[in-house]
Coordinates of C-alpha atoms in Angstrom, one line a residue:
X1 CA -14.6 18.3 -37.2
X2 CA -11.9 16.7 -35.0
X3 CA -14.1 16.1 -31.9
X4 CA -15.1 12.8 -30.7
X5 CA -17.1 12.3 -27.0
X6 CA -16.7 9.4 -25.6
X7 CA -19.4 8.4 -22.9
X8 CA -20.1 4.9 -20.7
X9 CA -23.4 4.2 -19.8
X10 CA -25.1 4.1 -16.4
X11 CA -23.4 0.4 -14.9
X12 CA -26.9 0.3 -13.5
X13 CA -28.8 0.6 -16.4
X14 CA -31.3 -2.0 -17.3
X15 CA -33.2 -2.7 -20.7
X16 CA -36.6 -3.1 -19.6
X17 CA -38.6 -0.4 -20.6
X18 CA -40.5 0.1 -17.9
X19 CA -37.7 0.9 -15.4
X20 CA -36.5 3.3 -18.0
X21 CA -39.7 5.2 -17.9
X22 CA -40.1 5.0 -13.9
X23 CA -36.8 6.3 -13.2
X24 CA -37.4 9.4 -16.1
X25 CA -40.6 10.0 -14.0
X26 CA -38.3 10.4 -10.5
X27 CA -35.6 12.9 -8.8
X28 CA -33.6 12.2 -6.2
X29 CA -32.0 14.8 -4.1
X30 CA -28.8 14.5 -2.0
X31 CA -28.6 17.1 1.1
X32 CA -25.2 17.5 2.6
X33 CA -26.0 18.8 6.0
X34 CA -22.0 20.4 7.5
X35 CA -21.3 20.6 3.9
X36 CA -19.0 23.0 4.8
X37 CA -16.9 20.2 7.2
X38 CA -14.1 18.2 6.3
X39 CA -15.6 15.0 6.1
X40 CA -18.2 16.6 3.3
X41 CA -15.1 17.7 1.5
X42 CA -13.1 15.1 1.9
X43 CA -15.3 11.9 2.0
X44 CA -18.9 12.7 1.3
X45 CA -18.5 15.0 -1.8
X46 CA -15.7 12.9 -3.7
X47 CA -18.0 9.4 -2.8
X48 CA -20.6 11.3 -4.6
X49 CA -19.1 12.4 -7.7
X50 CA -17.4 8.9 -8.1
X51 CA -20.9 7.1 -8.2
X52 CA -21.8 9.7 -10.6
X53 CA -18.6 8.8 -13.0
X54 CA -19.5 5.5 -12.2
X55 CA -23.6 6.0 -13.7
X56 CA -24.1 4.8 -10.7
X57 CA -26.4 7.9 -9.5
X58 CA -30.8 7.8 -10.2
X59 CA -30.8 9.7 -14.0
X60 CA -32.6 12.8 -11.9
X61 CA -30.6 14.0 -9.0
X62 CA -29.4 17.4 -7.5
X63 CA -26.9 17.5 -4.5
X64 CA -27.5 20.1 -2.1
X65 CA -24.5 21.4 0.3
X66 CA -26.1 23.1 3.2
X67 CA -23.9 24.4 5.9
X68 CA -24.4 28.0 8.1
X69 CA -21.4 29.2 6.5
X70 CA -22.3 32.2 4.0
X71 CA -21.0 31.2 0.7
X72 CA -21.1 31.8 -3.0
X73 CA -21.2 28.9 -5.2
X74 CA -18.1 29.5 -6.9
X75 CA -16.7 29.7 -3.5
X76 CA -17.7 26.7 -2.4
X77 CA -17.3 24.6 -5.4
X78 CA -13.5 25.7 -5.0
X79 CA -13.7 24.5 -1.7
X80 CA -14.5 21.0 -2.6
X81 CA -12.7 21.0 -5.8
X82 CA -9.1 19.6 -4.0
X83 CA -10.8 16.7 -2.7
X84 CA -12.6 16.0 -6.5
X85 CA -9.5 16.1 -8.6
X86 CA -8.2 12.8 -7.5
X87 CA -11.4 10.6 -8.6
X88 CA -11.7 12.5 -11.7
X89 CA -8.3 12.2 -12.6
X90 CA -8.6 8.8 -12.3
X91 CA -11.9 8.7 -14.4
X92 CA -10.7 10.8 -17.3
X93 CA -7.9 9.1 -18.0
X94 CA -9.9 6.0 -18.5
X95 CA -11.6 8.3 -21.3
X96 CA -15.1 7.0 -20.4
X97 CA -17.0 11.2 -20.7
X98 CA -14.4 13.6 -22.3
X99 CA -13.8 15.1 -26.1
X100 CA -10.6 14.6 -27.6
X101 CA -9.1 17.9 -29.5
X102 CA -6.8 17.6 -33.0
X103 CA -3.4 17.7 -31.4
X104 CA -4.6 18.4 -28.2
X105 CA -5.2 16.3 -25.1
X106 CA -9.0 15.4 -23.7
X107 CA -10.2 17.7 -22.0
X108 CA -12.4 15.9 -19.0
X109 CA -16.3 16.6 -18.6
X110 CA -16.8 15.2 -15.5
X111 CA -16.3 17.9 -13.3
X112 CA -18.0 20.2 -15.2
X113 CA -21.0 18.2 -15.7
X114 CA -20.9 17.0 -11.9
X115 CA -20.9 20.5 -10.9
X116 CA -24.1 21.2 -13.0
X117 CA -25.9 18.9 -10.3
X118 CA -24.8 20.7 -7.1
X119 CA -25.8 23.4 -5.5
X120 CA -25.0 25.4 -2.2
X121 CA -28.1 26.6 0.5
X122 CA -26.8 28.8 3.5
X123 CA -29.0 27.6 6.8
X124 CA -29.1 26.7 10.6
X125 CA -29.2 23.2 11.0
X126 CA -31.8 23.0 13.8
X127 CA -34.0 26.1 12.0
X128 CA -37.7 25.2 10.9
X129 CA -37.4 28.4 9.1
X130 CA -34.8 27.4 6.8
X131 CA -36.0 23.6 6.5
X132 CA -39.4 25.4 4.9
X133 CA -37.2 27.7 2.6
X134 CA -35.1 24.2 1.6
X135 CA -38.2 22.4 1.3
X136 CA -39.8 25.1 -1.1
X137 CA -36.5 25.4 -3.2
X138 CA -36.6 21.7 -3.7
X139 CA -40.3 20.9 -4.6
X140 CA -40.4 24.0 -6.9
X141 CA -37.0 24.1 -8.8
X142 CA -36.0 20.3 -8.7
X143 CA -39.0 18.2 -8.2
X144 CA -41.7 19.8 -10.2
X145 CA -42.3 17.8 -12.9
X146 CA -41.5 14.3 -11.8
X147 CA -44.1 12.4 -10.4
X148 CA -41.8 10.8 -7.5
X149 CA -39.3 12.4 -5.9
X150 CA -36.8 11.1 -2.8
X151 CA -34.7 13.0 -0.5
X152 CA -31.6 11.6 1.3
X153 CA -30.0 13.9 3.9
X154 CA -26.6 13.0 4.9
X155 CA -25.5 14.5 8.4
X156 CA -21.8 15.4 8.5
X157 CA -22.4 17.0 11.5
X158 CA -21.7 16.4 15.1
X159 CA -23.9 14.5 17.5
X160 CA -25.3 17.6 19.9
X161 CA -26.7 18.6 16.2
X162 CA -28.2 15.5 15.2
X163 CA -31.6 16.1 17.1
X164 CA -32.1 19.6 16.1
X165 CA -31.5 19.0 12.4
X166 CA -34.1 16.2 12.4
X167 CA -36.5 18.0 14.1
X168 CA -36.6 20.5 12.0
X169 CA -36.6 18.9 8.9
X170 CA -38.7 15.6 9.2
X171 CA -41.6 17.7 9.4
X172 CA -41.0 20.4 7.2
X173 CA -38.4 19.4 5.1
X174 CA -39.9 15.6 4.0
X175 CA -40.8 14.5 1.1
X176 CA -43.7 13.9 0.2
X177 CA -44.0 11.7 -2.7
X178 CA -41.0 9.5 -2.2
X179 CA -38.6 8.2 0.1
X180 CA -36.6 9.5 2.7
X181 CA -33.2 8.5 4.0
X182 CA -30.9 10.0 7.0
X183 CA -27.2 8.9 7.2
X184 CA -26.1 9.0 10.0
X185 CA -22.5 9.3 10.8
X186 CA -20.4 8.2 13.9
X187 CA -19.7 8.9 16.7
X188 CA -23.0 7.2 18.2
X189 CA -22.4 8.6 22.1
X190 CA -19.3 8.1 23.8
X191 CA -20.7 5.4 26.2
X192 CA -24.5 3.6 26.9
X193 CA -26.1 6.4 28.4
X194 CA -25.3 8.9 25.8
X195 CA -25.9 6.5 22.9
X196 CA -29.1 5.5 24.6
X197 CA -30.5 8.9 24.6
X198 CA -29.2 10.0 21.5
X199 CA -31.0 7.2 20.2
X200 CA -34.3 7.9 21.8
X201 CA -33.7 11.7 20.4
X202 CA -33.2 10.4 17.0
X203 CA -36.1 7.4 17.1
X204 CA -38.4 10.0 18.7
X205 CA -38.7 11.6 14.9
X206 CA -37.1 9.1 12.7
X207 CA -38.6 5.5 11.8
X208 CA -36.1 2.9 11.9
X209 CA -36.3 2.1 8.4
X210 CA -35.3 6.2 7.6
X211 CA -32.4 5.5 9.7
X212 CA -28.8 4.5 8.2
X213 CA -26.4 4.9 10.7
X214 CA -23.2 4.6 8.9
X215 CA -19.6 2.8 10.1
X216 CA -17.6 3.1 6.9
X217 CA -15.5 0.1 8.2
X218 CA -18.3 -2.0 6.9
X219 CA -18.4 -0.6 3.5
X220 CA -14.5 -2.2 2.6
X221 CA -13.8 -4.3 0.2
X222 CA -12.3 -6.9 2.4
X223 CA -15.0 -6.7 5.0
X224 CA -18.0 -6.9 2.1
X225 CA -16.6 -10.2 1.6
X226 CA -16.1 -12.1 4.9
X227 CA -19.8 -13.1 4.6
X228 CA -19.5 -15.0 0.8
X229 CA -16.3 -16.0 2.1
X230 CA -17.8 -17.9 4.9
X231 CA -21.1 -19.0 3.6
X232 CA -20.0 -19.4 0.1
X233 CA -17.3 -22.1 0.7
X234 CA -17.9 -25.2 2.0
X235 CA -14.4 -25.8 2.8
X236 CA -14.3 -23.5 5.9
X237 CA -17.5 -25.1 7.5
X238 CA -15.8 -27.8 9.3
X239 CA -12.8 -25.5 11.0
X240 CA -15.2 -22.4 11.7
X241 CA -15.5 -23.2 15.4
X242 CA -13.5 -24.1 18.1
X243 CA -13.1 -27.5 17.3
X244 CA -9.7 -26.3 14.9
X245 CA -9.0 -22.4 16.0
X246 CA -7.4 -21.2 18.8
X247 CA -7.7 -17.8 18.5
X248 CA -8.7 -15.3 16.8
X249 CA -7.1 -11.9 16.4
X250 CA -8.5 -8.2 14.9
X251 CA -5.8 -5.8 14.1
X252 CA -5.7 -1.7 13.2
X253 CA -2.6 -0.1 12.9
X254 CA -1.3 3.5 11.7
X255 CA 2.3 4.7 11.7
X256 CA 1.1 7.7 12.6
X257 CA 0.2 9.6 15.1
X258 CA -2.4 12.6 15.6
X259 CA -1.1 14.9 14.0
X260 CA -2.6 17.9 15.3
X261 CA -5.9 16.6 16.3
X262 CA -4.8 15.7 19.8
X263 CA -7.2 17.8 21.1
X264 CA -10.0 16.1 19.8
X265 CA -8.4 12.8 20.5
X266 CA -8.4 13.0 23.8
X267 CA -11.7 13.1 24.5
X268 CA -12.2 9.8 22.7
X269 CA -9.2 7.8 22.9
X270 CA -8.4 4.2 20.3
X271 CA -10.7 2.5 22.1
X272 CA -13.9 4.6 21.1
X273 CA -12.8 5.8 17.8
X274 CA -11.7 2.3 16.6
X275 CA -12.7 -0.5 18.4
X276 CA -16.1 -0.1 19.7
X277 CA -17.3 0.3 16.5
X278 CA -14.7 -0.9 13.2
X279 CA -12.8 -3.8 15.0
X280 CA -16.4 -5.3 17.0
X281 CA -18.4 -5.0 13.4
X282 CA -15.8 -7.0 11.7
X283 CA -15.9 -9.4 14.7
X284 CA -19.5 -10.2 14.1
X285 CA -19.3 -10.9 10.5
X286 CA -16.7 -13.3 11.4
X287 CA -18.5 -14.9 14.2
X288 CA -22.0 -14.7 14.0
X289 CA -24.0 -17.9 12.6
X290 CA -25.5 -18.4 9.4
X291 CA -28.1 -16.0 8.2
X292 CA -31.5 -17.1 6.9
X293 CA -31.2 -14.9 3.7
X294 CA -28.7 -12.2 2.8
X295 CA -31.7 -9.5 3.4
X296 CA -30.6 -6.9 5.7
X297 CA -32.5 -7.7 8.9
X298 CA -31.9 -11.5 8.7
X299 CA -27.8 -10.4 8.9
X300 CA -28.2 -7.9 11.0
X301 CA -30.2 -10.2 13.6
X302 CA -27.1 -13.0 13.5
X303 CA -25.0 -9.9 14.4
X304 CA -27.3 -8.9 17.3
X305 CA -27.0 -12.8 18.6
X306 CA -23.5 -12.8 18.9
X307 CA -22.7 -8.9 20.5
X308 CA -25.8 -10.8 23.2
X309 CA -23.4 -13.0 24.1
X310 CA -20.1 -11.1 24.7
X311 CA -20.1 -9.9 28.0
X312 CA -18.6 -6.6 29.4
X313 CA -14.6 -6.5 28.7
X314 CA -12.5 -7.3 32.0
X315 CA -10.1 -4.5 33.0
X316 CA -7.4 -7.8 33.7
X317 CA -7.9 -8.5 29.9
X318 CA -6.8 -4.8 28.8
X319 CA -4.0 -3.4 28.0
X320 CA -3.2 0.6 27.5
X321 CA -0.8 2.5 25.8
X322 CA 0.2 6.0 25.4
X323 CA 3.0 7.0 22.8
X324 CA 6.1 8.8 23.6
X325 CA 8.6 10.1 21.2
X326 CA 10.5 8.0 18.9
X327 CA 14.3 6.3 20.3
X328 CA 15.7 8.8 17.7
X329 CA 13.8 11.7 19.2
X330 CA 12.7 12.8 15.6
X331 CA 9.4 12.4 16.0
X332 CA 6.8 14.1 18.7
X333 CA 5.5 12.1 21.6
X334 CA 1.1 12.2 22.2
X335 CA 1.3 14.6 24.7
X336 CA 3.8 17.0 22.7
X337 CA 0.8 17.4 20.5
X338 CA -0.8 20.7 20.7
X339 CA -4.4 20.3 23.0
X340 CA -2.8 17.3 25.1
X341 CA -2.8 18.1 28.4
X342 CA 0.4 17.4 30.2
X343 CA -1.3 14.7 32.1
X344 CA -3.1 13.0 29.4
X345 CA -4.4 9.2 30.3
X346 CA -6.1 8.7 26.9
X347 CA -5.0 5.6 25.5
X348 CA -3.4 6.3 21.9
X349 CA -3.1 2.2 22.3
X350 CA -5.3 -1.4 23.0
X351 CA -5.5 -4.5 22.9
X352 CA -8.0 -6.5 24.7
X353 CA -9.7 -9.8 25.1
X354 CA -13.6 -11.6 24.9
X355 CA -15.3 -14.4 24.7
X356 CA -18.3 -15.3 22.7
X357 CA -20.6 -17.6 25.2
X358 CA -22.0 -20.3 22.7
X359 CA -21.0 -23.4 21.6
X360 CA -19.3 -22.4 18.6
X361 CA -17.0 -20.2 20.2
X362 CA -16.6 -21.2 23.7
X363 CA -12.7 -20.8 25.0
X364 CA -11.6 -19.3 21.8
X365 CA -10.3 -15.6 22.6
X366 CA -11.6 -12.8 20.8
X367 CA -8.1 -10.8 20.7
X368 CA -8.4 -6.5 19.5
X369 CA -5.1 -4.9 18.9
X370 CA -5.4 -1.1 17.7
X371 CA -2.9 1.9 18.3
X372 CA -1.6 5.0 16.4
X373 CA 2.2 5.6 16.2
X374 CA 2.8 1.8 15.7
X375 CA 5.7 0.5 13.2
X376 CA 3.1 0.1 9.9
X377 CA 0.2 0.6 8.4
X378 CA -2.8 -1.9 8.7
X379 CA -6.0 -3.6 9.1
X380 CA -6.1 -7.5 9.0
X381 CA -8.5 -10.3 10.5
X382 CA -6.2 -13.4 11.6
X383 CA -7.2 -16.9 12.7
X384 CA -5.4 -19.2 14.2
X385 CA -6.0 -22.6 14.0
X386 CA -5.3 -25.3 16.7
X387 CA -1.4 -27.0 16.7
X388 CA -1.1 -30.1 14.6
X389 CA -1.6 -33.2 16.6
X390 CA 1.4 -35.7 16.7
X391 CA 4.5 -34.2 15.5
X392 CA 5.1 -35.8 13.0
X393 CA 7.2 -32.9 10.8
X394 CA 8.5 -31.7 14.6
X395 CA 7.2 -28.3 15.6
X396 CA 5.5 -26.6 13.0
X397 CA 4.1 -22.8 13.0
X398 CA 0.0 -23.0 13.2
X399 CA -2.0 -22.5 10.3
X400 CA -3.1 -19.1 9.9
X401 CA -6.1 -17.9 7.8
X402 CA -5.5 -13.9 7.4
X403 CA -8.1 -11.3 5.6
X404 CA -6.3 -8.7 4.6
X405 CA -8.6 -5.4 5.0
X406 CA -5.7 -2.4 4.0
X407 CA -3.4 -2.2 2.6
X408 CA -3.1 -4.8 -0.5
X409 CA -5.9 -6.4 0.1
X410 CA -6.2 -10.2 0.1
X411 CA -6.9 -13.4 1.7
X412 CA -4.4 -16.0 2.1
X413 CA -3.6 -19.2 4.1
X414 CA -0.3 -20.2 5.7
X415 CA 0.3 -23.6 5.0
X416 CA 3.2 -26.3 5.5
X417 CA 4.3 -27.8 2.5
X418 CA 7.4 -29.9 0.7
X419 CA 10.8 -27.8 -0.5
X420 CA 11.1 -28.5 -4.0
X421 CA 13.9 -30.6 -5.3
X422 CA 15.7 -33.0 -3.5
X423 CA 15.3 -31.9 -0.1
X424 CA 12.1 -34.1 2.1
X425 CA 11.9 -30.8 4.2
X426 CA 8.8 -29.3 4.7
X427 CA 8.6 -25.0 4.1
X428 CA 5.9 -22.7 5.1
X429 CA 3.9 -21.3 2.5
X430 CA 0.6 -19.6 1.4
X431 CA -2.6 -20.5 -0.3
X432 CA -2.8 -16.8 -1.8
X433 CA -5.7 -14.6 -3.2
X434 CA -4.6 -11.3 -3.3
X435 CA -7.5 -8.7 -5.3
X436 CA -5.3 -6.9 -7.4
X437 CA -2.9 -10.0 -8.7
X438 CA -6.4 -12.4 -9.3
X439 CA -8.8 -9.9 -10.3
X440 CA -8.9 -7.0 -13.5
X441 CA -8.8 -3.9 -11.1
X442 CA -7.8 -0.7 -11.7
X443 CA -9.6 0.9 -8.6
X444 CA -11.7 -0.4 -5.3
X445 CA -14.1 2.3 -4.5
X446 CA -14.5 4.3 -1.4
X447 CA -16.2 2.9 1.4
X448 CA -18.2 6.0 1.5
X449 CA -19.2 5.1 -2.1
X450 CA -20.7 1.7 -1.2
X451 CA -22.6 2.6 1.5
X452 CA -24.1 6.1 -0.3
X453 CA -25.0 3.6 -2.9
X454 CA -26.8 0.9 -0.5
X455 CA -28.4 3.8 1.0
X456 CA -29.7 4.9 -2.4
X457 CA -31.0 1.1 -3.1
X458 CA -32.7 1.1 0.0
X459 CA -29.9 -2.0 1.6
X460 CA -29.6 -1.5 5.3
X461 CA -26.8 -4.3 5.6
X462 CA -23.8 -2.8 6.1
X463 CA -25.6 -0.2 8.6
X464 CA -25.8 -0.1 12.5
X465 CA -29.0 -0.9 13.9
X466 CA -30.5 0.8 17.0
X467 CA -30.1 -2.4 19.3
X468 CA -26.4 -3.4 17.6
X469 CA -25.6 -0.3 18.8
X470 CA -26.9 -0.3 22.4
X471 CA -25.1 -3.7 22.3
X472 CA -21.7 -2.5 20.9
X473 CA -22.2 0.1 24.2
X474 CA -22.9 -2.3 27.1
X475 CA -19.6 -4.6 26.4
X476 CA -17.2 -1.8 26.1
X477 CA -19.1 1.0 29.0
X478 CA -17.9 -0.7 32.0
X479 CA -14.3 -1.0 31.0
X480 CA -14.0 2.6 29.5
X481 CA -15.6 3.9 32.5
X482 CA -13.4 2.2 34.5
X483 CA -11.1 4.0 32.5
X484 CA -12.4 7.7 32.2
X485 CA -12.4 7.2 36.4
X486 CA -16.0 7.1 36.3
X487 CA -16.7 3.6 37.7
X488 CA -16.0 4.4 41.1
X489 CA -16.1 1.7 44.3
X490 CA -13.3 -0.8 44.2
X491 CA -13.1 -0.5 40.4
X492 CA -9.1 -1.9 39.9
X493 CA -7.6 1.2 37.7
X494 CA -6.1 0.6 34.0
X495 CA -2.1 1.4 33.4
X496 CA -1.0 3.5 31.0
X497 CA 2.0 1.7 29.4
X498 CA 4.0 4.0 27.4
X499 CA 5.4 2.8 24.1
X500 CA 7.6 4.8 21.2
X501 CA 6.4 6.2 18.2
X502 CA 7.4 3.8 15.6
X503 CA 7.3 0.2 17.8
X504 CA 5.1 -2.2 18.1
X505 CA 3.5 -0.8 21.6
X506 CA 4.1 -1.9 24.8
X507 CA 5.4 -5.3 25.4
X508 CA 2.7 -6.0 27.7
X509 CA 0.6 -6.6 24.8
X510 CA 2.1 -9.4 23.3
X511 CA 2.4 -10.6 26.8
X512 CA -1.2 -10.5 27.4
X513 CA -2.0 -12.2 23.8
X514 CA 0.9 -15.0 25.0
X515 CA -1.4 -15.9 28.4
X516 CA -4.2 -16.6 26.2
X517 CA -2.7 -18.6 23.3
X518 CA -1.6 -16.5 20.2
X519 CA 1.5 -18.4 19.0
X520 CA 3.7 -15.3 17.2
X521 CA 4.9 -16.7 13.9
X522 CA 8.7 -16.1 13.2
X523 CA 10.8 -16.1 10.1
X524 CA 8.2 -15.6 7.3
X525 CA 6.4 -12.9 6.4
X526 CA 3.7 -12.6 3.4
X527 CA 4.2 -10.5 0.9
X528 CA 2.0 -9.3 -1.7
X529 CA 1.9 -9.9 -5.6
X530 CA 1.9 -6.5 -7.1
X531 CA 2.1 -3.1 -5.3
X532 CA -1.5 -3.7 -4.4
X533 CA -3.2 -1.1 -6.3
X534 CA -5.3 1.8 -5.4
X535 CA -6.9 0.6 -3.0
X536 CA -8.7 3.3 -0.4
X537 CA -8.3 3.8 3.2

């Protein structure tokens, strides 16, 4: 007596019978390959056990952490607990899977049943040996009695590994009776050649349709809804060209800096762990023409048409930062982090320019701002529309249409309109839709969440394909050759402007934005609604 459980179903669940009884009959297993790695423990792992406190998992799964480190399972489940406790937290105090004590408080299941799903299998990555041992565990513990049974393998593990770990589980390691899925995760090579032939390593064994090569970028909330956004409302059809915008501008910011990983910075820099990949997605969903139907190759082929006509960045359209400490000295410079060398050129800074050559697009700059160490926190997609013609209210600010990706996420429009009262002057504004004032939210999931889940259903949307990819790499090679000192010849070399932690970056950046149209709006600033909610980086 005194004990109640209290238990949402699957959000996925259907009535129809006979998708009840096909999904009794199948088992899908989930193997973490580094699931010893931070990003396992800190993204892969929690994305996981939110679907599954979501019912968003198949009925039948098992999730398999694999990694070369000897473990226990008690050891590793402690390992990964840290990075749980947040999501379930969240999840039991909604109250949707705990049991409720007389004069006690709940006392949450999810953990424990979550961790009645997992499982921990010590291997080498690149061993056919221990790909046959997996494969054996799998078919005779987990899959036995169902009559399908799907594998996804989810590689948290560094590029030089990626080949090894394929080859030595596609044949071995495979399922037999079922699908099977490979996320990938970034980075994707570090410039054309290298993507190329990681790419033919990977396509050598893999089909294309096994392939999900994962930007998590594309799995926010904001970024999910730039497509419905654009071909859902009729009343951006008209101004979506260059007929009304002037510019158009992609922005990343964090206020801080690396934090330790300068090491492993340096041998990317903002321009290959940002822009190449997050900023020039989001550009194509924003650009790229209407697609014939929202299945995933008919997108992904309008995103392929526009990346064909960008043409390599110009080194005169670039500019570089580097930060230095802040004015107050408080705060550590790039290079006093430890594993910068004293000589450092990586750019901890960007912003650049393209073009899209088509007739939607011609003249309007592409503008990419991103840099570490800046003065805030954010990711935002702004367009600029065109100056009102004539005057007749004197000079106004532009009209701005601004997706807000993180934090507070939103869209809104800056608009002129009449003070109220008595006054006949005009006041700048906003057309406002901000997520967590509009809509009933008490959480937007993980990116990682979203794109685990498409992966599961089989959506290849909001994943890179092999040429988007090699695309991606040909506009950005040149210039970050040109960079890395590799282009040799007359190549004219990049400057590394220097900028304090805390600021905006260097002042050559607005500069270069200034040359090619970008009118900075002063004296009002949007703010959002409510706090903006729990929103996920």
């Amino acid at each position: 007596g005194g004990v109640s459980a209290i238990c949402s179903p699957p959000l996925s669940a259907v009535s129809q019978d006979d998708a009840k009884r096909a999904e009794s009959e199948e088992h899908t297993t989930f193997v973490v390959l580094g699931a010893s790695g931070d990003l396992a423990k800190k993204k892969t792992f929690p994305a996981l056990f939110s679907l599954f406190c979501e019912g968003r998992l198949p009925r039948n799964f098992t999730i398999v952490g694999y990694a070369r480190t000897e473990l226990s399972f008690d050891d590793f489940w402690e390992r990964l607990s840290p990075g749980l406790s947040k999501v379930g937290a969240f999840f039991c105090d909604k109250g949707t899977l705990s049991v409720r004590l007389r004069g006690m408080s709940h006392i949450c299941l999810f953990p424990d049943k979550f961790r009645e799903r997992c499982t921990y299998f010590c291997g080498q990555y690149g061993s056919p040996d221990d790909a046959a041992r997996l494969d054996k565990l799998l078919q005779d513990k987990h899959e036995a009695k169902f009559a399908r049974a799907n594998r996804m393998y989810y590689l948290a593990l560094p590029p030089t590994q990626f080949a090894d770990a394929v080859r030595a589980f596609k044949p071995l390691a495979w399922s037999q009776k079922g699908w099977n899925r490979v996320i990938v995760e970034k980075p994707f090579g570090h410039d054309l050649p290298s993507s190329d032939k990681l790419a033919s390593e990977l396509m050598a064994v893999l089909e294309e349709k096994e392939t999900y090569r994962i930007d998590h970028y594309l799995g926010k909330e904001m970024v999910l809804d730039l497509i419905p956004l654009r071909f859902g409302n009729v009343a951006f059809t008209p101004i979506w060209s260059n007929h009304y915008i002037d510019s158009l501008r992609i922005t990343f910011k964090e206020n801080i800096g690396t934090e330790g990983r300068g090491g492993y910075f340096d041998k990317v820099g903002i321009i290959r762990d940002v822009m190449q990949n997050h900023l020039l997605q989001m550009l194509t969903l924003v650009a790229m023409e209407r697609p014939a139907s929202l299945l995933d190759e008919d997108i992904r082929d309008e995103k392929v048409k526009v990346l064909k006509q960008i043409g390599p960045i110009k080194t005169e359209h670039v500019v570089l930062g580097q930060y230095t400490r802040s004015e107050d000295g408080k705060t550590p410079g790039y290079k006093d982090d430890p594993g910068v060398p004293a000589d450092s050129q990586c750019p901890t800074f960007a912003t650049l320019v393209m073009f899209i050559n088509n007739e939607r697009w011609a003249g309007v700059p592409f503008i990419m701002k991103a840099g570490k160490a800046l003065e805030e926190r954010m990711a935002e997609v702004r367009i600029q529309l065109k100056d009102v013609p004539g005057g007749l209210f004197g000079e106004l600010a532009r009209n701005e249409f601004v997706i807000k990706v993180q934090p507070n996420e939103a869209v809104y429009m800056k608009i002129y309109g009449k003070q109220p009262g008595l006054s006949n002057e005009v006041e700048q504004t906003e057309l406002d839709l901000s997520l967590h004032d509009r809509f009933d939210i008490d959480r937007l999931p993980d990116a990682y969440e979203r794109l685990i889940l498409d992966c599961v259903n089989g959506d290849k949307r909001n994943f890179v394909r092999t040429d988007e990819l090699r695309e991606a790499w040909r506009i950005f090679t040149p210039m970050l050759h040109t960079i890395d000192g590799l282009a040799g010849g007359d190549a004219m070399p990049v400057t590394i402007h220097t900028y304090p932690f805390g600021s905006r970056g260097p002042p050559d950046s607005d500069a270069l934005v200034q040359h090619f149209g970008y009118k900075q709006t002063t004296g009002y600033t949007w703010k959002p609604k409510k706090k903006g909610g729990a929103g996920n980086e």
